[in-house]
GROMACS .gro file of C-alpha atoms in nm:
model
  445
    1ILE     CA    1  -0.274  -2.165  -2.253
    2GLU     CA    2  -0.274  -1.850  -2.407
    3ILE     CA    3   0.028  -1.720  -2.635
    4MET     CA    4   0.052  -1.422  -2.758
    5ARG     CA    5   0.359  -1.246  -2.925
    6GLY     CA    6   0.567  -1.529  -2.871
    7THR     CA    7   0.482  -1.524  -2.457
    8LEU     CA    8   0.345  -1.814  -2.275
    9ARG     CA    9   0.126  -1.789  -2.074
   10THR     CA   10  -0.128  -1.986  -1.887
   11LEU     CA   11  -0.512  -1.848  -1.705
   12VAL     CA   12  -0.576  -2.018  -1.401
   13SER     CA   13  -0.963  -2.053  -1.364
   14ARG     CA   14  -1.059  -2.011  -0.996
   15SER     CA   15  -1.426  -1.943  -0.957
   16ALA     CA   16  -1.552  -1.731  -1.225
   17CYS     CA   17  -1.219  -1.619  -1.233
   18ALA     CA   18  -0.891  -1.666  -1.424
   19TYR     CA   19  -0.537  -1.563  -1.332
   20PRO     CA   20  -0.344  -1.492  -1.590
   21LEU     CA   21   0.026  -1.544  -1.443
   22VAL     CA   22   0.351  -1.589  -1.615
   23ARG     CA   23   0.573  -1.754  -1.711
   24GLY     CA   24   0.868  -1.667  -1.502
   25SER     CA   25   0.567  -1.729  -1.186
   26LEU     CA   26   0.477  -1.996  -1.343
   27ARG     CA   27   0.771  -2.115  -1.307
   28ARG     CA   28   0.835  -2.108  -0.971
   29LYS     CA   29   0.834  -2.422  -0.781
   30PRO     CA   30   0.907  -2.454  -0.375
   31SER     CA   31   1.256  -2.525  -0.276
   32ALA     CA   32   1.312  -2.802  -0.128
   33ILE     CA   33   1.432  -2.638   0.191
   34ARG     CA   34   1.148  -2.432   0.289
   35ALA     CA   35   0.907  -2.663   0.186
   36LEU     CA   36   1.050  -2.846   0.492
   37GLN     CA   37   0.936  -2.574   0.725
   38PRO     CA   38   0.556  -2.639   0.842
   39LEU     CA   39   0.695  -3.000   0.953
   40LEU     CA   40   0.959  -2.863   1.231
   41ASP     CA   41   0.584  -2.712   1.410
   42VAL     CA   42   0.511  -3.033   1.459
   43PRO     CA   43   0.611  -3.134   1.879
   44GLY     CA   44   0.826  -3.282   1.969
   45MET     CA   45   1.031  -3.271   1.583
   46ILE     CA   46   1.427  -3.282   1.540
   47SER     CA   47   1.506  -3.116   1.253
   48LEU     CA   48   1.889  -3.212   1.092
   49GLY     CA   49   1.830  -3.181   0.772
   50GLY     CA   50   1.673  -2.834   0.720
   51GLY     CA   51   2.032  -2.577   0.773
   52MET     CA   52   1.919  -2.375   1.117
   53PRO     CA   53   2.128  -2.257   1.322
   54ASN     CA   54   2.121  -2.446   1.604
   55ALA     CA   55   1.933  -2.118   1.889
   56GLN     CA   56   2.156  -2.112   2.210
   57THR     CA   57   2.479  -1.911   1.976
   58PHE     CA   58   2.185  -1.629   1.908
   59PRO     CA   59   2.351  -1.340   2.261
   60ILE     CA   60   1.954  -1.257   2.195
   61SER     CA   61   1.755  -1.373   2.497
   62SER     CA   62   1.487  -1.243   2.450
   63ILE     CA   63   1.351  -0.898   2.383
   64GLU     CA   64   1.143  -0.689   2.618
   65LEU     CA   65   0.896  -0.359   2.491
   66THR     CA   66   0.841  -0.020   2.588
   67LEU     CA   67   0.483   0.088   2.487
   68LYS     CA   68   0.331   0.435   2.494
   69ASP     CA   69   0.020   0.428   2.785
   70LYS     CA   70  -0.252   0.704   2.654
   71ASN     CA   71  -0.405   0.736   2.961
   72SER     CA   72  -0.099   0.723   3.179
   73PRO     CA   73   0.237   0.899   3.167
   74ASN     CA   74   0.447   0.623   3.281
   75PRO     CA   75   0.518   0.394   2.962
   76ILE     CA   76   0.408   0.020   2.940
   77LYS     CA   77   0.660  -0.297   2.935
   78VAL     CA   78   0.580  -0.542   2.719
   79LYS     CA   79   0.817  -0.860   2.723
   80ILE     CA   80   0.890  -1.132   2.410
   81ASN     CA   81   0.981  -1.408   2.638
   82GLU     CA   82   1.288  -1.639   2.585
   83ASN     CA   83   1.046  -1.900   2.351
   84GLU     CA   84   0.944  -1.643   2.170
   85THR     CA   85   1.276  -1.472   2.108
   86LYS     CA   86   1.395  -1.839   2.048
   87ALA     CA   87   1.134  -1.840   1.718
   88ALA     CA   88   1.118  -1.450   1.601
   89LEU     CA   89   1.531  -1.469   1.603
   90GLN     CA   90   1.535  -1.885   1.370
   91TYR     CA   91   1.429  -2.016   1.025
   92SER     CA   92   1.020  -1.943   0.988
   93ALA     CA   93   0.760  -2.001   0.761
   94SER     CA   94   0.772  -1.767   0.453
   95HIS     CA   95   0.396  -1.736   0.506
   96GLY     CA   96   0.447  -1.583   0.898
   97LEU     CA   97   0.526  -1.752   1.218
   98PRO     CA   98   0.199  -1.848   1.261
   99SER     CA   99   0.118  -1.659   1.635
  100LEU     CA  100   0.083  -1.318   1.378
  101THR     CA  101  -0.082  -1.477   1.091
  102ALA     CA  102  -0.313  -1.559   1.364
  103HIS     CA  103  -0.393  -1.236   1.467
  104LEU     CA  104  -0.386  -1.133   1.088
  105ARG     CA  105  -0.665  -1.437   0.933
  106ALA     CA  106  -0.906  -1.303   1.331
  107LEU     CA  107  -0.809  -0.932   1.161
  108GLN     CA  108  -0.960  -0.948   0.794
  109THR     CA  109  -1.262  -1.174   0.892
  110THR     CA  110  -1.370  -0.951   1.164
  111VAL     CA  111  -1.322  -0.586   0.902
  112HIS     CA  112  -1.377  -0.758   0.586
  113GLY     CA  113  -1.618  -1.076   0.635
  114VAL     CA  114  -1.313  -1.294   0.546
  115SER     CA  115  -1.321  -1.649   0.484
  116PHE     CA  116  -1.019  -1.827   0.512
  117SER     CA  117  -1.141  -2.154   0.306
  118ASP     CA  118  -1.133  -1.932   0.036
  119ASN     CA  119  -0.867  -1.698   0.052
  120ASP     CA  120  -0.523  -1.747   0.217
  121LEU     CA  121  -0.270  -1.472   0.352
  122ILE     CA  122   0.100  -1.385   0.414
  123VAL     CA  123   0.367  -1.120   0.546
  124THR     CA  124   0.520  -0.908   0.391
  125ASN     CA  125   0.765  -0.725   0.390
  126GLY     CA  126   0.592  -0.409   0.376
  127SER     CA  127   0.329  -0.371   0.137
  128GLN     CA  128   0.524  -0.252  -0.187
  129ASP     CA  129   0.731  -0.578  -0.128
  130GLY     CA  130   0.388  -0.748  -0.259
  131LEU     CA  131   0.308  -0.525  -0.496
  132ALA     CA  132   0.650  -0.554  -0.615
  133LYS     CA  133   0.589  -0.926  -0.627
  134ALA     CA  134   0.156  -0.908  -0.764
  135PHE     CA  135   0.305  -0.663  -1.047
  136GLU     CA  136   0.578  -0.903  -1.153
  137MET     CA  137   0.347  -1.257  -1.132
  138LEU     CA  138   0.107  -1.081  -1.368
  139LEU     CA  139   0.234  -0.859  -1.566
  140GLU     CA  140   0.488  -0.932  -1.833
  141PRO     CA  141   0.738  -0.721  -1.979
  142HIS     CA  142   0.655  -0.476  -2.288
  143VAL     CA  143   0.265  -0.750  -2.303
  144ASP     CA  144   0.000  -0.608  -2.075
  145THR     CA  145  -0.071  -0.261  -2.002
  146LEU     CA  146  -0.198  -0.198  -1.643
  147LEU     CA  147  -0.449   0.044  -1.505
  148VAL     CA  148  -0.359   0.303  -1.291
  149GLU     CA  149  -0.522   0.573  -1.091
  150THR     CA  150  -0.396   0.910  -1.285
  151PRO     CA  151  -0.219   0.993  -1.056
  152THR     CA  152  -0.069   0.737  -0.897
  153TYR     CA  153   0.130   0.675  -0.658
  154SER     CA  154   0.526   0.706  -0.732
  155GLY     CA  155   0.662   0.445  -0.537
  156SER     CA  156   0.454   0.170  -0.773
  157LEU     CA  157   0.590   0.412  -1.085
  158ALA     CA  158   0.935   0.338  -0.937
  159PHE     CA  159   0.923  -0.103  -0.890
  160LEU     CA  160   0.686  -0.048  -1.325
  161GLY     CA  161   0.910   0.169  -1.531
  162PRO     CA  162   1.189  -0.039  -1.520
  163ALA     CA  163   0.943  -0.367  -1.578
  164SER     CA  164   0.853  -0.198  -1.867
  165ILE     CA  165   0.448  -0.251  -1.842
  166ASN     CA  166   0.251  -0.053  -2.001
  167LEU     CA  167   0.007   0.126  -1.821
  168GLN     CA  168  -0.334   0.339  -1.876
  169GLY     CA  169  -0.466   0.638  -1.645
  170VAL     CA  170  -0.797   0.571  -1.515
  171ARG     CA  171  -0.940   0.998  -1.424
  172THR     CA  172  -0.967   1.031  -1.069
  173ASP     CA  173  -1.130   1.347  -0.884
  174GLU     CA  174  -1.230   1.333  -0.469
  175HIS     CA  175  -1.383   1.072  -0.514
  176GLY     CA  176  -1.104   0.826  -0.583
  177MET     CA  177  -1.136   0.612  -0.976
  178ILE     CA  178  -1.382   0.745  -1.224
  179PRO     CA  179  -1.583   0.425  -1.275
  180ALA     CA  180  -1.763   0.518  -1.600
  181ASP     CA  181  -1.341   0.621  -1.771
  182LEU     CA  182  -1.272   0.294  -1.678
  183ARG     CA  183  -1.567   0.175  -1.862
  184SER     CA  184  -1.496   0.415  -2.132
  185VAL     CA  185  -1.126   0.269  -2.152
  186LEU     CA  186  -1.232  -0.111  -2.120
  187ASP     CA  187  -1.528  -0.068  -2.296
  188GLY     CA  188  -1.405   0.103  -2.648
  189TRP     CA  189  -0.982  -0.109  -2.595
  190GLU     CA  190  -1.062  -0.246  -2.952
  191ALA     CA  191  -1.115   0.015  -3.144
  192ALA     CA  192  -0.805   0.284  -2.963
  193ASN     CA  193  -0.578  -0.009  -2.930
  194PRO     CA  194  -0.582  -0.220  -3.224
  195GLY     CA  195  -0.330  -0.533  -3.207
  196ARG     CA  196  -0.254  -0.406  -2.823
  197LYS     CA  197  -0.387  -0.727  -2.579
  198LYS     CA  198  -0.651  -0.573  -2.316
  199PRO     CA  199  -0.566  -0.514  -1.979
  200ARG     CA  200  -0.673  -0.808  -1.695
  201VAL     CA  201  -0.540  -0.623  -1.375
  202LEU     CA  202  -0.679  -0.324  -1.218
  203TYR     CA  203  -0.438  -0.139  -0.933
  204THR     CA  204  -0.616   0.121  -0.716
  205ILE     CA  205  -0.540   0.310  -0.387
  206PRO     CA  206  -0.906   0.338  -0.261
  207THR     CA  207  -0.902   0.514   0.071
  208GLY     CA  208  -0.639   0.857   0.099
  209SER     CA  209  -0.490   0.774  -0.268
  210ASN     CA  210  -0.138   0.881  -0.275
  211PRO     CA  211  -0.116   1.162  -0.393
  212SER     CA  212  -0.412   1.257  -0.474
  213GLY     CA  213  -0.610   1.213  -0.122
  214GLY     CA  214  -0.935   1.110  -0.290
  215SER     CA  215  -1.143   0.807  -0.187
  216LEU     CA  216  -1.357   0.610  -0.345
  217SER     CA  217  -1.727   0.615  -0.205
  218GLU     CA  218  -1.879   0.267  -0.170
  219ALA     CA  219  -2.127   0.367  -0.402
  220ARG     CA  220  -1.824   0.383  -0.644
  221LYS     CA  221  -1.661   0.025  -0.548
  222HIS     CA  222  -1.922  -0.171  -0.643
  223GLU     CA  223  -1.906   0.035  -0.980
  224ILE     CA  224  -1.553  -0.014  -1.013
  225TYR     CA  225  -1.630  -0.428  -0.829
  226GLU     CA  226  -1.870  -0.456  -1.133
  227LEU     CA  227  -1.646  -0.377  -1.457
  228ALA     CA  228  -1.411  -0.567  -1.304
  229VAL     CA  229  -1.625  -0.898  -1.362
  230LEU     CA  230  -1.790  -0.728  -1.713
  231HIS     CA  231  -1.475  -0.757  -1.829
  232ASP     CA  232  -1.227  -0.990  -1.625
  233LEU     CA  233  -1.051  -0.831  -1.363
  234ILE     CA  234  -0.849  -0.884  -1.119
  235ILE     CA  235  -0.814  -0.611  -0.854
  236LEU     CA  236  -0.456  -0.481  -0.687
  237GLU     CA  237  -0.697  -0.291  -0.344
  238ASP     CA  238  -0.363  -0.127  -0.219
  239ASP     CA  239  -0.451   0.030   0.124
  240PRO     CA  240  -0.238   0.115   0.301
  241TYR     CA  241  -0.457   0.381   0.442
  242TYR     CA  242  -0.749   0.234   0.505
  243TYR     CA  243  -0.764   0.313   0.949
  244LEU     CA  244  -0.703   0.648   0.838
  245ASP     CA  245  -1.059   0.783   0.726
  246PHE     CA  246  -1.149   1.056   0.883
  247GLY     CA  247  -1.521   0.993   0.823
  248SER     CA  248  -1.784   0.826   1.065
  249GLY     CA  249  -1.658   0.459   1.069
  250LEU     CA  250  -1.473   0.184   0.811
  251SER     CA  251  -1.602   0.204   0.414
  252PRO     CA  252  -1.661  -0.194   0.320
  253SER     CA  253  -1.334  -0.280   0.127
  254LEU     CA  254  -1.290  -0.415  -0.265
  255LEU     CA  255  -1.216  -0.762  -0.037
  256SER     CA  256  -1.575  -0.760   0.085
  257ILE     CA  257  -1.670  -0.668  -0.185
  258ASP     CA  258  -1.526  -0.972  -0.317
  259GLU     CA  259  -1.584  -1.206  -0.133
  260ARG     CA  260  -2.024  -1.156  -0.063
  261ALA     CA  261  -1.968  -1.235  -0.436
  262GLN     CA  262  -1.755  -1.483  -0.459
  263GLY     CA  263  -1.521  -1.341  -0.639
  264SER     CA  264  -1.187  -1.454  -0.583
  265ARG     CA  265  -1.103  -1.153  -0.797
  266VAL     CA  266  -0.876  -0.916  -0.583
  267LEU     CA  267  -0.515  -0.949  -0.390
  268ARG     CA  268  -0.614  -0.692  -0.106
  269PHE     CA  269  -0.192  -0.550   0.039
  270ASP     CA  270  -0.253  -0.440   0.445
  271SER     CA  271   0.003  -0.245   0.581
  272PHE     CA  272   0.135  -0.180   0.977
  273SER     CA  273   0.357   0.135   0.795
  274LYS     CA  274   0.092   0.382   0.904
  275LEU     CA  275  -0.017   0.199   1.241
  276LEU     CA  276   0.242   0.082   1.373
  277SER     CA  277   0.550   0.210   1.278
  278ALA     CA  278   0.752   0.276   0.889
  279GLY     CA  279   1.071   0.098   0.942
  280ILE     CA  280   0.944  -0.224   1.096
  281ARG     CA  281   0.794  -0.335   0.718
  282VAL     CA  282   0.615  -0.562   0.781
  283GLY     CA  283   0.255  -0.548   0.559
  284PHE     CA  284   0.048  -0.822   0.438
  285VAL     CA  285  -0.150  -0.923   0.153
  286THR     CA  286  -0.451  -1.187   0.166
  287GLY     CA  287  -0.602  -1.248  -0.149
  288PRO     CA  288  -0.740  -1.669  -0.378
  289PRO     CA  289  -0.426  -1.940  -0.250
  290GLU     CA  290  -0.363  -1.929  -0.624
  291LEU     CA  291  -0.219  -1.633  -0.598
  292VAL     CA  292  -0.129  -1.556  -0.255
  293SER     CA  293   0.118  -1.954  -0.287
  294ARG     CA  294   0.249  -1.746  -0.607
  295ILE     CA  295   0.349  -1.435  -0.449
  296GLU     CA  296   0.505  -1.718  -0.123
  297LEU     CA  297   0.698  -1.931  -0.405
  298HIS     CA  298   0.888  -1.603  -0.505
  299THR     CA  299   0.943  -1.477  -0.098
  300GLN     CA  300   1.096  -1.839  -0.108
  301ALA     CA  301   1.342  -1.744  -0.326
  302THR     CA  302   1.423  -1.397  -0.269
  303MET     CA  303   1.417  -1.306   0.161
  304LEU     CA  304   1.292  -1.689   0.288
  305HIS     CA  305   1.037  -1.437   0.489
  306THR     CA  306   0.993  -1.088   0.681
  307SER     CA  307   1.189  -1.028   0.956
  308GLY     CA  308   1.031  -1.304   1.239
  309VAL     CA  309   1.186  -1.024   1.536
  310SER     CA  310   0.952  -0.715   1.324
  311GLN     CA  311   0.637  -0.991   1.372
  312ALA     CA  312   0.726  -1.132   1.668
  313VAL     CA  313   0.689  -0.703   1.782
  314VAL     CA  314   0.364  -0.686   1.540
  315SER     CA  315   0.162  -0.968   1.715
  316LYS     CA  316   0.343  -0.867   2.058
  317MET     CA  317   0.134  -0.574   2.014
  318PHE     CA  318  -0.190  -0.731   1.942
  319ASP     CA  319  -0.153  -0.968   2.248
  320HIS     CA  320  -0.087  -0.627   2.477
  321TRP     CA  321  -0.385  -0.484   2.298
  322GLY     CA  322  -0.637  -0.824   2.386
  323GLY     CA  323  -0.625  -0.806   2.007
  324VAL     CA  324  -0.794  -0.743   1.728
  325GLN     CA  325  -1.081  -0.516   1.904
  326GLY     CA  326  -0.721  -0.330   2.064
  327PHE     CA  327  -0.626  -0.303   1.745
  328LEU     CA  328  -0.879  -0.152   1.633
  329SER     CA  329  -0.881   0.090   1.938
  330HIS     CA  330  -0.487   0.217   1.849
  331THR     CA  331  -0.619   0.285   1.464
  332GLU     CA  332  -0.872   0.520   1.560
  333ASP     CA  333  -0.651   0.682   1.840
  334VAL     CA  334  -0.394   0.727   1.478
  335THR     CA  335  -0.661   0.846   1.277
  336GLY     CA  336  -0.773   1.136   1.507
  337PHE     CA  337  -0.422   1.195   1.531
  338TYR     CA  338  -0.397   1.289   1.150
  339ARG     CA  339  -0.712   1.397   1.161
  340GLU     CA  340  -0.687   1.765   1.350
  341ARG     CA  341  -0.306   1.763   1.121
  342ARG     CA  342  -0.544   1.785   0.825
  343ASP     CA  343  -0.741   2.077   0.939
  344ALA     CA  344  -0.476   2.213   1.114
  345MET     CA  345  -0.274   2.173   0.708
  346VAL     CA  346  -0.602   2.295   0.568
  347ALA     CA  347  -0.653   2.575   0.798
  348ALA     CA  348  -0.279   2.710   0.684
  349VAL     CA  349  -0.284   2.634   0.371
  350LYS     CA  350  -0.648   2.870   0.334
  351LEU     CA  351  -0.524   3.167   0.516
  352HIS     CA  352  -0.148   3.136   0.351
  353LEU     CA  353  -0.194   3.007  -0.035
  354GLY     CA  354  -0.600   3.129  -0.044
  355GLU     CA  355  -0.725   3.189  -0.423
  356MET     CA  356  -0.321   3.065  -0.494
  357VAL     CA  357  -0.420   2.691  -0.501
  358GLU     CA  358  -0.647   2.505  -0.563
  359TYR     CA  359  -0.777   2.162  -0.343
  360VAL     CA  360  -0.995   1.938  -0.183
  361VAL     CA  361  -1.027   1.809   0.193
  362PRO     CA  362  -0.956   1.478   0.210
  363LYS     CA  363  -1.206   1.262   0.348
  364ALA     CA  364  -0.851   1.001   0.453
  365GLY     CA  365  -0.553   0.933   0.473
  366MET     CA  366  -0.200   1.184   0.496
  367PHE     CA  367  -0.211   1.372   0.185
  368LEU     CA  368  -0.312   1.730   0.095
  369TRP     CA  369  -0.333   1.731  -0.366
  370MET     CA  370  -0.294   2.077  -0.442
  371LYS     CA  371  -0.296   2.265  -0.807
  372LEU     CA  372  -0.051   2.593  -0.807
  373LYS     CA  373  -0.276   2.788  -1.089
  374GLY     CA  374  -0.110   3.001  -1.261
  375VAL     CA  375   0.244   2.753  -1.224
  376GLU     CA  376   0.277   2.516  -1.533
  377ASP     CA  377   0.541   2.339  -1.399
  378SER     CA  378   0.598   2.240  -0.990
  379ASN     CA  379   0.949   2.047  -1.004
  380TYR     CA  380   1.156   2.381  -0.973
  381LEU     CA  381   0.960   2.477  -0.620
  382ILE     CA  382   0.957   2.098  -0.532
  383MET     CA  383   1.326   1.966  -0.568
  384GLU     CA  384   1.533   2.399  -0.550
  385LYS     CA  385   1.335   2.511  -0.302
  386VAL     CA  386   1.069   2.348  -0.109
  387ARG     CA  387   1.208   1.998  -0.029
  388GLY     CA  388   0.941   1.781   0.164
  389PHE     CA  389   0.676   1.824  -0.132
  390GLU     CA  390   0.576   1.592  -0.402
  391LYS     CA  391   0.575   1.661  -0.769
  392GLU     CA  392   0.371   1.386  -0.950
  393ARG     CA  393   0.561   1.243  -1.215
  394ARG     CA  394   0.365   1.148  -1.487
  395GLY     CA  395   0.132   1.442  -1.532
  396ASP     CA  396  -0.020   1.722  -1.328
  397LYS     CA  397   0.291   1.926  -1.372
  398GLY     CA  398   0.160   2.226  -1.206
  399CYS     CA  399  -0.034   1.987  -0.842
  400LEU     CA  400   0.179   1.983  -0.522
  401ARG     CA  401   0.090   1.746  -0.311
  402ILE     CA  402   0.208   1.730   0.145
  403SER     CA  403   0.232   1.506   0.391
  404VAL     CA  404   0.024   1.620   0.700
  405SER     CA  405   0.195   1.380   0.928
  406SER     CA  406   0.470   1.610   1.058
  407LEU     CA  407   0.490   1.949   1.207
  408ILE     CA  408   0.318   2.311   1.055
  409ILE     CA  409   0.622   2.537   0.896
  410PRO     CA  410   0.392   2.818   0.837
  411LEU     CA  411   0.268   2.802   0.456
  412PHE     CA  412   0.354   3.160   0.393
  413ARG     CA  413   0.730   3.114   0.195
  414LEU     CA  414   0.564   2.826  -0.082
  415ALA     CA  415   0.325   3.169  -0.121
  416LEU     CA  416   0.552   3.378  -0.157
  417LEU     CA  417   0.748   3.149  -0.400
  418VAL     CA  418   0.482   3.073  -0.573
  419ALA     CA  419   0.332   3.443  -0.659
  420ILE     CA  420   0.711   3.481  -0.794
  421ALA     CA  421   0.654   3.186  -1.036
  422VAL     CA  422   0.300   3.317  -1.133
  423ASN     CA  423   0.386   3.669  -1.163
  424SER     CA  424   0.844   3.670  -1.237
  425GLY     CA  425   1.015   3.465  -1.488
  426THR     CA  426   1.336   3.577  -1.319
  427VAL     CA  427   1.485   3.207  -1.103
  428LEU     CA  428   1.392   3.218  -0.792
  429SER     CA  429   1.683   3.179  -0.674
  430ALA     CA  430   1.851   3.496  -0.737
  431ILE     CA  431   1.490   3.687  -0.523
  432CYS     CA  432   1.407   3.472  -0.250
  433PRO     CA  433   1.693   3.229  -0.160
  434ILE     CA  434   1.579   3.016   0.131
  435PRO     CA  435   1.815   2.788   0.423
  436SER     CA  436   1.822   2.458   0.419
  437GLU     CA  437   1.695   2.440   0.828
  438LEU     CA  438   1.406   2.708   0.743
  439ALA     CA  439   1.314   2.442   0.456
  440LEU     CA  440   0.953   2.348   0.438
  441ILE     CA  441   0.949   2.025   0.515
  442PHE     CA  442   0.622   1.811   0.587
  443ALA     CA  443   0.714   1.451   0.614
  444GLY     CA  444   1.006   1.322   0.824
  445SER     CA  445   1.071   1.623   0.998
   0.00000   0.00000   0.00000
């Protein structure tokens, strides 16, 4: 038990790692009704205690999907049968539909070498949902400090700010988080931060980082993992762009490194948003059972479970593709699509922005991170003139993030705006008004 500034917390030990669970997470107990859910999977079981609506009243009897066929102009019809639809429409286990979790376990074992005798998995409402629950589980407001990349994902910052979590930035470059800077922060923590608790949790987006586009090399991943062991850190590996790797193959994940080391200190967050559908809202968390079970308890108390229909759709797509290998083939097609968009965007930036910007060609993901030369704050260009770009909210005020995912509109308009911003202090809207229909929109158009 650890007591600090009047805050009571328990370190849950497993293997060589201790998990600093906050008091609110420790107080979570299994829902009495949710605890009965696994019994409903017993063949022949009829439950009178769960409060489940009778499926005969559901107006939907089955669901049919129309899937694209890359080898034919004709679409493919795939049906979710009546029994599968009934299960999807009914209350289900908080950790996920069995049909889907079976596919996900096979995926994690195939790609990351995960053994589920030592790990667990839960389906979440997109990876953002899992991240929020993990932050709440491990970080005490006003007390704990989270190690984050600089810059880092604005969606996570949107949760961490109001939650009053202290943040400690670690510098990055085109290869992701810089291990030497992480070492410097950790080794010098007591001297630089007298009286403040040393960080125990590291948050990283290792592949095609949002917004910087940087990707950790395998060597850096090993360095960072070794520092995590040395300083007893829990690693939150947020990797929604993992399969969008433009190199020769998938890089070993931090989870796979942890699995080989039997360290049990990595909690991994995956998402189907960039691979199947953003609106379907299906992600999943893989890692030590002690941590995954706490996320499950949080799920029981808030949303019960991720949408059964969304889970059934994802599961049926895995069925149609023949399991993991078919899914991996699909991700290769998606990666090829974004590689072409990346190349076209880089060519357009080179042509229209030239020497006005600095950037590194991303090796993975969906984003090109640019520094605007001579522009101290890009906020006006983004918020008023170029909606669809994103500016990092913490530092790097003269930078822009461009998503390469959608139709490329010529960048000469942005080049004009940047040139005006650099060479004149005049209000841009008075010089170069841009109708909304001509605005540079690279995401969602």
